[in-house]
Tab-separated table of C-alpha atoms in Angstrom:
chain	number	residue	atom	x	y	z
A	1	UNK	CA	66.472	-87.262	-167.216
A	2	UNK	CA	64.420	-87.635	-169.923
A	3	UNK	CA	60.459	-88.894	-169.918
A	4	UNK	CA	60.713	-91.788	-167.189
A	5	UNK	CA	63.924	-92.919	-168.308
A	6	UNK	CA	66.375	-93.787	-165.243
A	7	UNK	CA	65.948	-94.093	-161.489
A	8	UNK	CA	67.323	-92.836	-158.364
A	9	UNK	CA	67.984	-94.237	-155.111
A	10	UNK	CA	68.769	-93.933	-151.692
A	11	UNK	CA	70.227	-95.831	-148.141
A	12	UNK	CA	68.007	-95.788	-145.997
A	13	UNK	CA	69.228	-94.299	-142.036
A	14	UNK	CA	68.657	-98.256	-140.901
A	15	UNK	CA	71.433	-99.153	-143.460
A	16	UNK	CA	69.928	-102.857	-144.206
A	17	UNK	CA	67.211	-101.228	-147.079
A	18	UNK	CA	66.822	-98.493	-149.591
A	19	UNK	CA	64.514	-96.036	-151.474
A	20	UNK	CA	64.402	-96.502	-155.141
A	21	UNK	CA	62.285	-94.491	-157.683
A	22	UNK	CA	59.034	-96.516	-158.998
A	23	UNK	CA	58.293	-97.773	-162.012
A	24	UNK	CA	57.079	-95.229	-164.742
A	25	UNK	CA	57.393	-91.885	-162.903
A	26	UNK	CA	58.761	-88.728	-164.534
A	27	UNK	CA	61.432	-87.773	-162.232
A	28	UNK	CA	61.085	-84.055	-163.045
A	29	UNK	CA	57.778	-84.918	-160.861
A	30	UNK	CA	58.699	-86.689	-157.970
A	31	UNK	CA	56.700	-86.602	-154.740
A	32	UNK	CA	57.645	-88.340	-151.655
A	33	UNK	CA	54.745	-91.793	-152.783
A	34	UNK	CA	57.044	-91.951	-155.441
A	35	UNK	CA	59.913	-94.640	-153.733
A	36	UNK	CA	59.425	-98.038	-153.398
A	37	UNK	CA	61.896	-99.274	-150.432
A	38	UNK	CA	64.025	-102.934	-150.774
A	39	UNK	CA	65.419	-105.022	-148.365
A	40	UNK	CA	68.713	-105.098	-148.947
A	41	UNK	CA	69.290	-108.821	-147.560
A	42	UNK	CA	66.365	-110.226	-148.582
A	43	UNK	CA	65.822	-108.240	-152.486
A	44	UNK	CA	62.222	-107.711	-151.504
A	45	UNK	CA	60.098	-104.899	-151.538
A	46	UNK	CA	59.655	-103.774	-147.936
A	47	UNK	CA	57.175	-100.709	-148.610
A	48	UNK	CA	55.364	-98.965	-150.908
A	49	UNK	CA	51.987	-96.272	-151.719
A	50	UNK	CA	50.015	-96.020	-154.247
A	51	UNK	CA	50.121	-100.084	-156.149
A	52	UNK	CA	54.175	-98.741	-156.998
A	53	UNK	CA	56.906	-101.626	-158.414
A	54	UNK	CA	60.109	-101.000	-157.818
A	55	UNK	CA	62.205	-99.879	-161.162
A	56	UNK	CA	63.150	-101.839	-163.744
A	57	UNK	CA	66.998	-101.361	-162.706
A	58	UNK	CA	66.427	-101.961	-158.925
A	59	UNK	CA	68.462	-105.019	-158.976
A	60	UNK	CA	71.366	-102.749	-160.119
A	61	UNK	CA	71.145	-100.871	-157.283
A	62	UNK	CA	70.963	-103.819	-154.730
A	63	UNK	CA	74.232	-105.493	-156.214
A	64	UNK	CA	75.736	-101.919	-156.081
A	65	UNK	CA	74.601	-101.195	-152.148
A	66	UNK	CA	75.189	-105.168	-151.302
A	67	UNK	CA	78.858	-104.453	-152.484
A	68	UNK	CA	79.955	-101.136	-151.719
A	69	UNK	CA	78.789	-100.056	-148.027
A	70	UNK	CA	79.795	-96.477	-147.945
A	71	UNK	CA	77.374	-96.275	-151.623
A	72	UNK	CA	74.556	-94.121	-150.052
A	73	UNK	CA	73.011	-93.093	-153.090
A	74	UNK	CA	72.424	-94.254	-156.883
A	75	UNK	CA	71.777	-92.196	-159.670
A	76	UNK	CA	70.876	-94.316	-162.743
A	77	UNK	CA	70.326	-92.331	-166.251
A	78	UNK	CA	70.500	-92.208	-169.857
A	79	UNK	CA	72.590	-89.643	-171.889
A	80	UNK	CA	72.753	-89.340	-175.428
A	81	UNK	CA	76.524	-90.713	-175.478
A	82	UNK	CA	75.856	-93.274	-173.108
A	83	UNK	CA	73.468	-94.805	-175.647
A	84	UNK	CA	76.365	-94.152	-178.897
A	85	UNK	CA	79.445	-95.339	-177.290
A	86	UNK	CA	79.510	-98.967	-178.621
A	87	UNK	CA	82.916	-101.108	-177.192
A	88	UNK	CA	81.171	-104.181	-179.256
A	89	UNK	CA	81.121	-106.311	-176.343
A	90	UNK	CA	79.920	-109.943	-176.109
A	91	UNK	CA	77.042	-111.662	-174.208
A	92	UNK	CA	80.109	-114.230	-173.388
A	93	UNK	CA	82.469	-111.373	-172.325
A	94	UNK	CA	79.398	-109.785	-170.094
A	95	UNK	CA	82.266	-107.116	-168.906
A	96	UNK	CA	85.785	-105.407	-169.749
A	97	UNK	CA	87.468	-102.752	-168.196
A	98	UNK	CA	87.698	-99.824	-170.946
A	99	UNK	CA	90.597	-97.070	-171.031
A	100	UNK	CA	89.219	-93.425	-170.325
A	101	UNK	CA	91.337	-90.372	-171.480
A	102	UNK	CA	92.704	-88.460	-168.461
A	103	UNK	CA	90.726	-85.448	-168.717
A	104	UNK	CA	90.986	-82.805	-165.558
A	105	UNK	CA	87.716	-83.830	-165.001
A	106	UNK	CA	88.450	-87.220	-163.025
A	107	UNK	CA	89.282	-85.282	-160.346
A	108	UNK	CA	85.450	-84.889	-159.445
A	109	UNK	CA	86.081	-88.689	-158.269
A	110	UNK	CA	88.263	-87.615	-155.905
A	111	UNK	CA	91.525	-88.434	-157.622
A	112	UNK	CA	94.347	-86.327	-157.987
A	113	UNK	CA	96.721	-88.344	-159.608
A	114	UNK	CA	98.607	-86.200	-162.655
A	115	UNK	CA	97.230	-88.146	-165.821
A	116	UNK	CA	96.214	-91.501	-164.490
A	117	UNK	CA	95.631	-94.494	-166.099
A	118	UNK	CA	92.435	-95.469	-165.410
A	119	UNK	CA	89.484	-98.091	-166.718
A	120	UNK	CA	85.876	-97.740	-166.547
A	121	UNK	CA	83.467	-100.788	-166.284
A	122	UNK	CA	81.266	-101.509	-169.143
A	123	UNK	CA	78.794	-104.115	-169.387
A	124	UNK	CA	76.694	-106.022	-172.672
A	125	UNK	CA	73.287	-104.538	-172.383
A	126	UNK	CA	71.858	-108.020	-171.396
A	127	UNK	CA	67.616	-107.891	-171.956
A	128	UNK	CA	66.992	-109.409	-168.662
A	129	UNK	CA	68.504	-106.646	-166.475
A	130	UNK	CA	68.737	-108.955	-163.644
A	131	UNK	CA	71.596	-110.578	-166.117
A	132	UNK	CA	73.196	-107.313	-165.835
A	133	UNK	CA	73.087	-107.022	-162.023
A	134	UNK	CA	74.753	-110.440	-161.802
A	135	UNK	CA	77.308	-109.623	-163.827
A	136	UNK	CA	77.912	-106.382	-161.898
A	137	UNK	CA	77.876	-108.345	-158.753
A	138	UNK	CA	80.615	-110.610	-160.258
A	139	UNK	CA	82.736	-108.087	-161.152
A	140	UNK	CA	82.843	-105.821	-157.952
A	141	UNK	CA	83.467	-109.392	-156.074
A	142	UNK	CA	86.525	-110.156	-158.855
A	143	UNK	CA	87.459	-106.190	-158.397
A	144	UNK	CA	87.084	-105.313	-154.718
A	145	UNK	CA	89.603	-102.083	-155.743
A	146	UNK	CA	87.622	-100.733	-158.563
A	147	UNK	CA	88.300	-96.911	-157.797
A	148	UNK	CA	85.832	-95.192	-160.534
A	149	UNK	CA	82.286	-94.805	-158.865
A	150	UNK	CA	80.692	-95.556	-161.814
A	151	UNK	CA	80.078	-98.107	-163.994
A	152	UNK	CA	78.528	-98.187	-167.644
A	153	UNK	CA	76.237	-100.563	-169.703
A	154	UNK	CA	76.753	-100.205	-173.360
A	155	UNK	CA	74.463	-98.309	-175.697
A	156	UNK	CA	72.301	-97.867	-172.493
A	157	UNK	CA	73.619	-95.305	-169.668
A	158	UNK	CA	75.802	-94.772	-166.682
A	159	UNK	CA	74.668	-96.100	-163.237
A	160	UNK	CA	77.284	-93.882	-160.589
A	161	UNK	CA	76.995	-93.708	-156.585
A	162	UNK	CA	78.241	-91.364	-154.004
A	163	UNK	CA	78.210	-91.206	-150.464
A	164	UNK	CA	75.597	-88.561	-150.753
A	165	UNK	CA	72.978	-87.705	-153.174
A	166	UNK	CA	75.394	-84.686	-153.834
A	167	UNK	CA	78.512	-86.178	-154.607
A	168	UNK	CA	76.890	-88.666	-156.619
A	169	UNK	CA	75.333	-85.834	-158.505
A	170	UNK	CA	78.599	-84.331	-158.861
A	171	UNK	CA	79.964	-87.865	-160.367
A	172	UNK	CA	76.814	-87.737	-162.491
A	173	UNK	CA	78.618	-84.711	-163.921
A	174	UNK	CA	81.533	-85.601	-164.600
A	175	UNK	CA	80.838	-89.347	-166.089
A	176	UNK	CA	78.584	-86.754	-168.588
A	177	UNK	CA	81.501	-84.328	-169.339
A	178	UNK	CA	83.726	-87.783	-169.842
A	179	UNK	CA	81.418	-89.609	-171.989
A	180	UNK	CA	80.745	-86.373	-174.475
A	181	UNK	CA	84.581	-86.459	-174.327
A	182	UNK	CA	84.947	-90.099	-175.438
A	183	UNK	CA	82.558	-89.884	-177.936
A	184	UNK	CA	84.148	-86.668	-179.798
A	185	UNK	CA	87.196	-88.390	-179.851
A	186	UNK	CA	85.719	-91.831	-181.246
């Protein structure tokens, strides 16, 4: 993660709330003042040291924990061919499912299916990221069976979730190895 770019996040144990990075911190640097924590029911800020604001992106994460209960953790970030893969979508579109090649590497998502047919999420890079968040929210609502555990906002970066911080790290990986993939192939 590069400079202050991205955010992480975590459920909390109660379930109903989560830990999100804060606003402006290097996360090469992280120390444990460094989380805001968010209601999940409410969207407010619950706790937090130090004057913190939650990230930018937090209302990502709440649509993504509000929708998908076994999403434990979040990892938001910004790779080089997250930022070049352009799929010229429209502020009126706001989404569209995109084809991905069947590399081997989908089976870090936990499917085994020999070449599958599969579409990621992408969605317009909105300014107001709380435009993005809604659109996410209508989405998962109009695709309850969306089986990547990622999703992707163009020209911006990947936002993936696991049911631990390690197996969302592991997606982390392989959304990486897929997008370097997808943009060799452009």
């Amino acid at each position: 993660m590069f400079a202050t770019a991205g955010n992480l996040s975590v459920r909390s144990e109660k379930k109903h709330s989560f830990w999100i990075t804060a606003s402006g911190k290097h996360k090469g640097e992280l120390k444990n003042n460094d989380f805001v924590e968010i209601d999940i029911p409410s969207q407010s800020m619950i706790s937090t040291t130090d004057g913190n604001k939650p990230s930018a992106e937090t209302s990502i994460h709440h649509s993504i924990y509000n929708h998908l209960t076994d999403a434990n953790s979040i990892l938001h970030v910004h790779t080089l061919e997250s930022n070049v893969l352009n799929f010229k979508l429209t502020p009126e579109e706001g989404y569209r499912l995109v084809p991905i090649p069947p590399v081997e590497m989908i089976k870090a998502f936990g499917i085994w299916t020999e070449r599958p047919s599969l579409q990621m999420a992408v969605f317009y890079n909105f300014g107001e990221v709380k435009k993005i968040a809604d659109t996410i929210s209508l989405f998962l609502n109009k695709h309850p069976d969306y089986s990547l555990p990622f999703v992707l906002v163009e020209e911006h970066g990947p936002t993936v979730w696991g049911k631990t911080i390690t197996e969302a790290n592991r997606h982390l990986e392989a959304v990486a190895f897929l997008f370097q993939v997808m943009a060799h192939h452009k």
